[in-house]
Coordinates of C-alpha atoms in Angstrom, one line a residue:
Chain A
M105 CA -7.2 -48.5 -52.5
N106 CA -6.3 -48.4 -49.0
N107 CA -7.6 -45.3 -47.3
K108 CA -6.6 -46.2 -43.9
K109 CA -3.9 -43.9 -42.6
H110 CA -1.5 -45.1 -40.1
V111 CA -0.5 -42.1 -38.1
F112 CA 0.8 -42.2 -34.7
A113 CA -1.6 -40.8 -32.2
E114 CA -1.5 -41.1 -28.4
D115 CA -4.5 -42.8 -27.0
S116 CA -6.6 -40.0 -25.6
F117 CA -7.6 -42.2 -22.7
F118 CA -4.1 -42.6 -21.5
I119 CA -1.9 -39.6 -20.7
S120 CA 1.5 -39.2 -22.2
R121 CA 4.6 -40.2 -20.2
R122 CA 5.6 -36.6 -20.0
K123 CA 2.3 -35.5 -18.7
F124 CA 2.2 -38.4 -16.3
M125 CA 5.5 -37.2 -14.8
A126 CA 4.2 -33.6 -14.5
I127 CA 1.0 -34.7 -12.8
G128 CA 3.0 -37.0 -10.5
A129 CA 5.3 -34.1 -9.6
A130 CA 2.4 -31.8 -8.9
F131 CA 0.8 -34.5 -6.8
I132 CA 4.0 -35.0 -4.8
A133 CA 4.3 -31.2 -4.4
V134 CA 0.7 -30.9 -3.2
M135 CA 1.3 -33.7 -0.7
A136 CA 4.5 -32.2 0.5
I137 CA 3.1 -28.7 1.1
P138 CA 1.3 -29.3 4.4
V139 CA 4.4 -30.9 6.0
G140 CA 6.8 -28.2 6.9
W141 CA 6.1 -26.1 3.8
F142 CA 4.3 -23.3 5.7
A143 CA 6.9 -22.9 8.4
S144 CA 9.8 -22.8 5.9
K145 CA 7.9 -20.4 3.6
V146 CA 7.2 -18.0 6.5
A147 CA 10.8 -18.2 7.7
K148 CA 12.1 -17.3 4.2
R149 CA 9.5 -14.6 3.8
N150 CA 10.6 -13.1 7.1
D151 CA 14.2 -12.9 5.9
Y152 CA 13.0 -10.8 3.0
I153 CA 10.9 -8.6 5.3
K154 CA 13.9 -8.0 7.6
A155 CA 16.2 -7.2 4.7
R156 CA 13.9 -4.7 3.1
S157 CA 12.9 -3.1 6.5
A158 CA 16.6 -2.7 7.2
G159 CA 16.9 -0.9 4.0
L160 CA 14.2 1.6 5.0
Y161 CA 15.6 2.1 8.5
K162 CA 18.9 2.8 6.8
D163 CA 17.2 5.4 4.6
D164 CA 15.9 6.9 7.9
A165 CA 19.3 6.8 9.6
I166 CA 21.1 8.6 6.7
A167 CA 18.4 11.2 6.1
K168 CA 19.3 14.8 6.8
L169 CA 16.0 15.4 8.4
R170 CA 14.2 12.7 10.3
V171 CA 10.9 14.2 11.5
S172 CA 8.0 15.1 9.3
H173 CA 7.4 18.5 10.8
A174 CA 10.9 19.5 9.8
N175 CA 10.3 18.8 6.0
P176 CA 10.8 22.2 4.4
A177 CA 8.8 21.1 1.4
V178 CA 5.8 20.3 3.6
E179 CA 6.2 23.6 5.4
K180 CA 6.2 25.3 2.0
Y181 CA 3.1 23.5 0.9
Y182 CA 1.2 24.7 4.0
K183 CA 2.5 28.2 3.7
E184 CA 2.0 28.8 0.0
F185 CA -1.1 26.7 -0.5
G186 CA -2.6 24.3 2.1
G187 CA -3.1 26.6 5.1
Q188 CA -2.6 24.4 8.1
P189 CA -3.1 20.8 9.1
L190 CA -6.8 20.0 9.7
G191 CA -7.7 23.4 8.1
H192 CA -10.3 24.1 5.5
M193 CA -8.1 23.2 2.5
S194 CA -6.9 20.1 4.3
H195 CA -10.4 19.0 4.9
D196 CA -11.2 19.3 1.2
L197 CA -8.0 17.9 -0.3
L198 CA -6.3 15.6 2.2
H199 CA -9.1 14.0 4.1
T200 CA -11.8 11.6 3.0
H201 CA -14.9 9.7 4.2
F202 CA -15.3 5.9 4.4
V203 CA -18.0 3.6 3.2
D204 CA -20.1 1.2 5.2
R205 CA -19.8 -1.6 2.7
T206 CA -22.2 -3.9 4.5
K207 CA -24.9 -1.5 3.4
L208 CA -23.8 -1.9 -0.2
N209 CA -24.0 -5.6 0.4
S210 CA -27.7 -5.6 1.3
Chain B
M154 CA -30.9 -7.1 -5.5
T155 CA -27.3 -6.9 -6.4
V156 CA -24.9 -8.2 -3.8
T157 CA -21.8 -6.1 -3.9
T158 CA -19.3 -4.6 -1.5
Y159 CA -18.0 -2.2 -4.1
Q160 CA -19.0 1.3 -5.0
P161 CA -19.8 2.0 -8.7
G162 CA -16.7 2.3 -10.8
E163 CA -14.4 0.5 -8.4
I164 CA -12.2 -2.3 -9.7
Q165 CA -13.7 -5.6 -8.8
G166 CA -12.0 -9.0 -8.9
L167 CA -8.5 -7.6 -9.2
I168 CA -6.9 -10.8 -8.0
E169 CA -7.8 -14.0 -10.0
I170 CA -6.8 -17.6 -9.8
Q171 CA -6.0 -19.2 -13.2
A172 CA -7.9 -22.5 -13.2
S173 CA -5.5 -24.1 -15.6
K174 CA -2.5 -23.6 -13.3
C175 CA -4.2 -24.1 -9.9
K176 CA -3.4 -27.4 -8.3
G177 CA -5.7 -26.9 -5.3
C178 CA -2.8 -27.1 -2.9
D179 CA -4.4 -24.7 -0.3
A180 CA -1.2 -22.6 0.1
C181 CA -3.0 -19.4 -0.8
Q182 CA -5.6 -20.0 1.8
K183 CA -3.0 -19.9 4.5
F184 CA -2.1 -16.4 3.5
C185 CA -5.5 -14.9 2.8
P186 CA -6.6 -12.5 5.6
T187 CA -10.4 -12.9 5.0
N188 CA -10.8 -16.6 3.9
A189 CA -11.9 -15.3 0.5
I190 CA -10.4 -18.3 -1.3
E191 CA -12.9 -21.1 -1.9
G192 CA -12.6 -24.6 -3.2
A193 CA -11.8 -28.0 -1.6
S194 CA -8.2 -29.3 -1.3
G195 CA -7.1 -30.8 -4.6
A196 CA -9.8 -29.0 -6.6
V197 CA -9.3 -25.7 -8.5
H198 CA -9.7 -22.7 -6.2
S199 CA -11.5 -19.5 -6.8
I200 CA -11.7 -16.1 -5.1
N201 CA -14.8 -14.7 -3.6
K202 CA -14.5 -11.1 -4.8
E203 CA -16.9 -9.7 -2.3
K204 CA -14.6 -10.8 0.6
C205 CA -11.3 -10.2 -1.3
L206 CA -9.3 -7.1 -0.2
S207 CA -7.1 -7.3 -3.3
C208 CA -4.0 -7.4 -1.1
G209 CA -2.3 -10.0 -3.3
Q210 CA -0.8 -12.0 -0.5
C211 CA -2.1 -15.2 -2.2
L212 CA -0.5 -14.0 -5.4
I213 CA 3.0 -13.7 -4.0
N214 CA 2.8 -16.9 -2.1
C215 CA 1.3 -19.3 -4.7
P216 CA 3.8 -22.0 -5.3
F217 CA 2.6 -22.5 -8.8
G218 CA 2.4 -18.9 -10.0
A219 CA -1.3 -19.5 -10.7
I220 CA -2.6 -16.2 -9.3
I221 CA -2.6 -13.0 -11.3
E222 CA -3.8 -9.4 -11.4
T223 CA -6.5 -8.7 -13.9
H224 CA -5.8 -5.0 -14.3
S225 CA -2.6 -3.4 -15.6
A226 CA -2.0 0.2 -16.5
L227 CA 1.4 -0.6 -18.1
E228 CA 0.4 0.2 -21.7
T229 CA -1.5 3.3 -20.8
V230 CA 1.5 4.6 -18.9
I231 CA 3.9 3.9 -21.8
A232 CA 1.5 5.8 -24.1
K233 CA 1.3 8.8 -21.7
L234 CA 5.1 8.9 -21.4
A235 CA 5.3 9.2 -25.2
D236 CA 2.7 12.0 -25.3
K237 CA 4.5 15.4 -25.4
D238 CA 1.5 17.3 -24.1
V239 CA 1.3 15.3 -20.9
K240 CA 3.4 15.6 -17.8
V241 CA 3.7 12.1 -16.2
V242 CA 4.3 12.3 -12.5
G243 CA 5.7 9.2 -10.8
I244 CA 4.7 8.8 -7.2
I245 CA 7.1 6.4 -5.6
A246 CA 6.1 4.6 -2.4
P247 CA 8.6 4.0 0.4
A248 CA 8.8 0.2 0.1
V249 CA 9.5 0.2 -3.6
R250 CA 13.0 1.6 -3.2
V251 CA 14.2 -1.3 -1.1
A252 CA 12.7 -4.0 -3.4
I253 CA 12.9 -3.0 -7.1
G254 CA 16.6 -3.6 -7.2
E255 CA 15.9 -7.3 -6.7
E256 CA 14.4 -7.3 -10.2
F257 CA 17.7 -6.0 -11.7
G258 CA 20.0 -8.4 -9.9
L259 CA 20.8 -6.3 -6.9
G260 CA 20.7 -7.6 -3.3
T261 CA 17.6 -8.1 -1.2
G262 CA 16.6 -5.0 0.5
E263 CA 19.2 -2.8 -1.2
L264 CA 18.3 0.8 -1.0
V265 CA 18.2 2.2 -4.6
T266 CA 16.4 5.6 -4.2
G267 CA 18.9 7.5 -6.4
K268 CA 19.0 4.9 -9.1
L269 CA 15.2 4.6 -9.2
Y270 CA 14.9 8.3 -9.5
G271 CA 17.4 8.2 -12.3
A272 CA 15.8 5.4 -14.2
M273 CA 12.3 6.9 -13.9
N274 CA 13.6 10.3 -14.9
K275 CA 15.2 8.6 -18.0
A276 CA 11.9 7.0 -18.8
G277 CA 10.3 10.5 -18.7
F278 CA 8.7 10.7 -15.2
K279 CA 8.7 13.8 -13.0
I280 CA 9.6 12.5 -9.5
F281 CA 7.1 12.9 -6.8
D282 CA 8.3 10.9 -3.8
C283 CA 5.3 9.5 -1.9
N284 CA 7.5 9.9 1.2
F285 CA 6.8 13.6 0.9
A286 CA 3.1 12.7 1.0
A287 CA 3.8 10.4 4.0
D288 CA 5.3 13.4 5.8
L289 CA 2.1 15.3 4.9
T290 CA 0.0 12.4 6.2
I291 CA 1.8 12.6 9.6
M292 CA 1.0 16.3 9.8
E293 CA -2.7 15.6 9.1
E294 CA -3.1 12.3 10.9
G295 CA -0.9 13.3 13.8
S296 CA -2.8 16.6 14.3
E297 CA -6.1 14.7 14.1
F298 CA -4.9 12.3 16.9
I299 CA -3.8 15.2 19.1
H300 CA -7.1 16.9 18.5
R301 CA -9.0 13.7 19.5
L302 CA -6.8 13.1 22.5
H303 CA -7.2 16.6 23.8
A304 CA -11.0 16.6 23.2
N305 CA -11.3 13.3 25.1
V306 CA -9.1 14.4 28.0
K307 CA -11.2 17.5 28.3
G308 CA -14.4 15.4 28.0
E309 CA -15.8 17.4 25.1
A310 CA -19.1 16.2 23.8
D311 CA -18.1 15.7 20.2
A312 CA -14.6 14.4 20.8
G313 CA -13.6 12.0 18.1
A314 CA -13.5 8.3 18.8
L315 CA -10.4 6.7 20.4
P316 CA -8.5 4.6 19.7
Q317 CA -7.7 6.2 16.4
F318 CA -6.7 3.8 13.6
T319 CA -4.3 4.6 10.8
S320 CA -5.9 4.8 7.4
C321 CA -2.9 4.3 5.0
C322 CA -3.4 0.7 4.2
P323 CA -6.2 0.1 1.6
G324 CA -6.6 -3.6 2.5
W325 CA -7.1 -2.7 6.1
V326 CA -9.6 0.1 5.3
R327 CA -11.6 -2.2 3.1
Y328 CA -11.5 -4.9 5.8
L329 CA -13.0 -2.5 8.3
E330 CA -15.6 -1.2 5.8
T331 CA -16.8 -4.7 4.9
N332 CA -16.6 -6.4 8.4
Y333 CA -16.7 -3.8 11.2
P334 CA -18.5 -0.7 9.9
S335 CA -19.4 0.3 13.4
L336 CA -15.7 1.1 14.0
L337 CA -15.4 3.4 11.0
P338 CA -15.5 6.5 13.3
N339 CA -12.2 5.3 14.8
L340 CA -10.5 5.4 11.4
S341 CA -8.4 8.5 10.8
T342 CA -10.1 10.5 8.1
A343 CA -6.7 11.3 6.6
K344 CA -6.2 10.0 3.0
S345 CA -3.4 7.5 2.4
P346 CA -0.1 9.0 1.2
Q347 CA -0.9 7.8 -2.3
Q348 CA -4.1 9.7 -2.5
M349 CA -2.6 12.8 -0.9
A350 CA 0.2 12.7 -3.4
G351 CA -2.2 12.5 -6.4
T352 CA -4.3 15.4 -5.0
V353 CA -1.4 17.6 -4.2
A354 CA 0.2 17.0 -7.6
K355 CA -2.9 18.2 -9.4
T356 CA -3.6 21.2 -7.2
Y357 CA -0.5 22.8 -5.7
G358 CA 1.7 20.7 -8.0
A359 CA 0.0 22.2 -11.1
K360 CA 1.2 25.6 -9.9
V361 CA 4.7 24.3 -9.1
Y362 CA 5.0 22.6 -12.5
A363 CA 3.2 25.6 -14.2
M364 CA 0.9 23.1 -15.9
Q365 CA -2.9 22.7 -16.4
P366 CA -3.9 20.0 -14.0
E367 CA -5.8 18.0 -16.7
N368 CA -2.4 17.6 -18.5
I369 CA -0.8 16.0 -15.5
F370 CA -1.0 12.2 -15.4
T371 CA -0.2 10.7 -12.0
V372 CA 1.3 7.3 -11.8
A373 CA 1.7 5.7 -8.4
V374 CA 4.4 3.1 -8.1
M375 CA 3.3 0.9 -5.2
P376 CA 4.4 -2.3 -3.4
C377 CA 0.7 -3.1 -3.2
T378 CA -2.0 -4.5 -5.5
S379 CA -4.8 -3.1 -3.4
K380 CA -3.7 0.4 -4.1
K381 CA -5.2 -0.1 -7.6
V382 CA -8.6 -0.6 -6.0
E383 CA -8.0 2.4 -3.7
A384 CA -7.2 4.7 -6.7
S385 CA -10.5 3.7 -8.4
R386 CA -12.7 4.7 -5.5
P387 CA -15.2 7.2 -6.9
E388 CA -14.6 9.9 -4.2
F389 CA -10.9 10.3 -5.0
N390 CA -11.4 13.1 -7.5
S391 CA -10.7 16.0 -5.0
A392 CA -8.2 17.8 -7.3
W393 CA -10.8 17.9 -10.1
K394 CA -13.5 19.1 -7.8
Y395 CA -11.2 21.8 -6.4
N396 CA -10.1 22.9 -9.8
Q397 CA -13.7 23.1 -11.0
E398 CA -14.5 25.3 -8.1
Q399 CA -11.6 27.5 -9.2
G400 CA -13.3 28.0 -12.6
A401 CA -11.9 25.1 -14.6
N402 CA -14.4 23.4 -16.9
V403 CA -13.0 20.1 -18.0
A404 CA -13.9 16.4 -18.0
E405 CA -13.5 14.6 -14.7
Y406 CA -10.1 13.1 -13.9
R407 CA -8.8 11.0 -11.0
D408 CA -6.4 12.1 -8.3
V409 CA -4.3 9.1 -9.2
D410 CA -4.6 8.1 -12.8
A411 CA -2.7 4.8 -12.8
V412 CA -1.1 2.5 -10.3
L413 CA 1.9 0.3 -11.2
T414 CA 3.1 -2.3 -8.8
T415 CA 6.9 -2.6 -8.1
R416 CA 6.9 -5.6 -10.5
E417 CA 5.2 -3.6 -13.2
M418 CA 7.5 -0.7 -12.8
A419 CA 10.5 -3.1 -13.3
Q420 CA 8.7 -4.4 -16.4
L421 CA 8.2 -0.9 -17.7
L422 CA 11.9 -0.1 -17.3
K423 CA 12.9 -3.3 -19.0
L424 CA 10.5 -2.6 -21.9
L425 CA 12.2 0.8 -22.3
E426 CA 15.6 -0.9 -22.0
I427 CA 16.6 1.0 -18.9
D428 CA 18.8 -1.0 -16.6
L429 CA 18.2 0.3 -13.1
A430 CA 21.3 -1.3 -11.7
K431 CA 23.5 0.6 -14.1
T432 CA 21.6 4.0 -13.9
P433 CA 23.5 6.8 -12.3
E434 CA 21.9 8.3 -9.2
Y435 CA 19.7 11.3 -9.6
E436 CA 18.6 13.7 -6.9
G437 CA 15.0 14.4 -7.9
D438 CA 13.6 17.5 -9.6
S439 CA 11.3 19.4 -7.4
L440 CA 10.3 20.1 -3.8
F441 CA 8.2 16.9 -4.0
S442 CA 11.3 14.8 -3.9
E443 CA 12.2 16.2 -0.5
Y444 CA 11.3 13.8 2.3
T445 CA 12.4 12.9 5.8
G446 CA 13.4 9.7 7.6
A447 CA 9.9 9.6 9.2
G448 CA 8.3 9.5 5.7
T449 CA 10.5 6.6 4.5
I450 CA 9.8 4.2 7.4
F451 CA 6.1 4.1 6.5
G452 CA 6.9 1.1 4.4
A453 CA 7.7 -1.1 7.4
T454 CA 5.3 -2.3 10.1
G455 CA 5.4 0.2 13.0
G456 CA 6.8 3.0 10.7
V457 CA 3.7 5.1 10.7
M458 CA 3.4 4.9 14.4
E459 CA 7.1 5.8 15.0
A460 CA 6.9 8.7 12.6
A461 CA 3.7 9.9 14.2
L462 CA 5.2 9.7 17.7
R463 CA 8.2 11.8 16.6
T464 CA 5.9 14.6 15.5
A465 CA 3.4 14.2 18.4
H466 CA 6.2 14.5 20.9
K467 CA 7.4 17.7 19.4
V468 CA 3.9 19.1 19.2
L469 CA 2.8 18.1 22.7
T470 CA 6.0 18.8 24.7
G471 CA 7.6 21.4 22.5
D472 CA 10.8 19.4 22.3
E473 CA 12.2 16.9 19.8
M474 CA 12.4 13.3 21.0
A475 CA 15.8 12.7 22.5
K476 CA 16.2 9.4 20.8
L477 CA 14.3 9.2 17.5
E478 CA 14.5 5.4 17.1
F479 CA 11.4 4.0 18.9
E480 CA 12.4 0.3 19.2
P481 CA 9.1 -1.1 20.8
V482 CA 7.2 -0.7 17.5
R483 CA 9.9 -2.3 15.3
G484 CA 10.3 -6.0 14.5
L485 CA 8.0 -8.8 13.5
A486 CA 5.9 -9.6 16.6
G487 CA 2.2 -9.8 15.5
V488 CA 1.0 -7.1 17.9
K489 CA 3.5 -4.6 19.3
A490 CA 2.3 -2.4 22.1
A491 CA 4.0 0.5 23.9
S492 CA 3.2 3.2 26.4
V493 CA 4.5 6.7 26.1
T494 CA 4.2 9.3 28.9
L495 CA 5.0 12.8 28.1
F496 CA 4.3 16.3 29.5
D497 CA 1.6 17.9 27.5
Q498 CA 2.2 21.7 27.5
S499 CA -1.3 22.8 26.4
L500 CA -2.9 20.6 29.1
S501 CA -0.1 21.3 31.7
Q502 CA -0.1 17.7 32.8
D503 CA 1.4 14.3 32.0
V504 CA -0.4 12.3 29.4
T505 CA 0.1 8.6 28.9
V506 CA -0.5 7.4 25.4
N507 CA -0.9 3.7 24.7
V508 CA -0.2 2.6 21.2
A509 CA -0.4 -0.6 19.3
V510 CA 1.0 -1.8 16.0
V511 CA -0.7 -4.7 14.1
H512 CA 0.5 -6.3 10.9
D513 CA -0.3 -9.7 9.3
M514 CA -3.8 -8.4 10.0
G515 CA -5.8 -11.5 9.2
N516 CA -4.1 -13.4 12.1
N517 CA -3.8 -10.6 14.6
V518 CA -6.4 -7.8 14.5
E519 CA -9.6 -9.4 15.5
P520 CA -9.1 -9.6 19.3
I521 CA -8.1 -6.0 19.3
L522 CA -11.3 -5.0 17.4
R523 CA -13.4 -7.1 19.8
D524 CA -11.9 -5.3 22.8
I525 CA -12.7 -1.9 21.3
M526 CA -16.3 -2.9 20.6
A527 CA -16.5 -4.2 24.2
G528 CA -15.1 -0.9 25.5
I529 CA -12.2 -2.5 27.2
S530 CA -9.3 -1.6 24.8
P531 CA -6.4 0.1 26.6
Y532 CA -5.1 1.7 23.4
H533 CA -5.4 5.3 22.1
F534 CA -3.7 5.0 18.7
I535 CA -3.4 1.8 16.6
E536 CA -1.5 1.3 13.4
V537 CA -2.8 -1.6 11.2
M538 CA -1.3 -2.9 8.1
N539 CA -2.7 -5.9 6.2
C540 CA 0.5 -7.6 5.0
A541 CA 3.0 -9.3 7.3
G542 CA 5.9 -6.9 7.8
G543 CA 4.0 -4.0 6.2
C544 CA 4.3 -2.7 2.7
V545 CA 7.9 -4.2 2.2
N546 CA 6.1 -7.5 1.9
G547 CA 3.2 -6.2 -0.1
G548 CA 1.4 -8.1 -2.9
G549 CA 3.0 -5.9 -5.6
Q550 CA 6.6 -6.6 -4.6
P551 CA 9.0 -8.8 -6.6
I552 CA 8.2 -12.4 -6.4
D553 CA 11.0 -14.7 -7.5
G554 CA 13.4 -13.9 -4.6
N555 CA 10.4 -14.3 -2.3
G556 CA 10.5 -18.0 -3.0
S557 CA 7.2 -18.2 -4.9
S558 CA 6.5 -20.2 -8.0
W559 CA 9.0 -22.7 -6.7
I560 CA 7.5 -25.6 -8.5
G561 CA 7.6 -23.7 -11.9
N562 CA 5.6 -24.7 -14.8
I563 CA 5.0 -28.4 -14.4

């Protein structure tokens, strides 16, 4: 009886070729990052920021009303419910207090 | 002794680095405003959650897609949408409408307000545009600034601190709370638009919708991961407190029940098989979808300041600004400063207001804070936003187009 099984197994000490390639690519990527990566990333990011901001400024330009104090819904809110800016109701509902988190830290 | 910078109940450790995917490339560290990311080059990095503002800038800029959010309300929101006894109110932030289209194959920065309203309406949301709350914020924060300005000019004893900081950005607020608590009196006490929207929806909104406030479920759709932490702050249950005082007797609820990022909202629509790109435009369904141009520009750096100046000009001089576009606070310079001189009717004199706008906060804000502490700051009103470019580049915005995860899953 021959109990010895001959199954193909990768030697656990060595990594597979596929894995080697992956690690190699990651290594190259990591090495490449400091050189020029940050600048090109920021440039590309800024393109996105500009495009999205332009979308918002367009929304402003096409708006029927362009100043907050002219919003009829806001006017209605204060008239029917909220009273006036900085009033009693505003103090309770629309303002808050902050937390000194360095005290939480000690 | 527990070391924590969080209040009880707040979400901690929202942003996490997956050790199995991190290659230790240090890219995230370049975008972190507080140096919260620890670990040597080449070794797996981790986030110090006490320093972390949860802004998600590391997340959207990680080349390996190794950084994730640990909390998602997606399943809860889907369950609430299916619940017939609950009215789900979707609070849509300004910057979402110029980014979510990217997730559905539309162009970068394409304005999709009508389509987003339509898609969310189809999904079962009532539309509550956060821009309405942004207009409300201008009324409160602008009035507060004018109040402080007048009290200071008159030399009143309890005049509020100047410069006044804006308080819309939760990353910035947490930064000040954890690093410069002595400057907290300078922060406007106005809630952020997200929190105002949640509170209004469950107080005045309950009357408008003719609903019991406890049956209203508010979902904020935000370009920002830090908004999740903000919504979990224990003090943000004003609507519940108000309604209890009015005689209600129900279990405590939050002003904002859930926060979805722009990415998660896109995911939700895809799960419900709603293609935003093909959805017909929809106008909105209540007064809470009425907003102005001032409210919408909140999503870009300088927007809050521009919106505030438009209203302050009207309040102080009695006239509308001749030209509403205020160019000096637009664009991507790290610190934008401007001086505005106008005739103040109630003081009967010219008043010069110096304003500054700061974004990409980690790189730009500290010199300004030091000047204020030294008492030599020339400014009266300062807008600060954590993320470069403001909310349009928030940590909750679509990633792929932004060039992240560029190395993929190697």
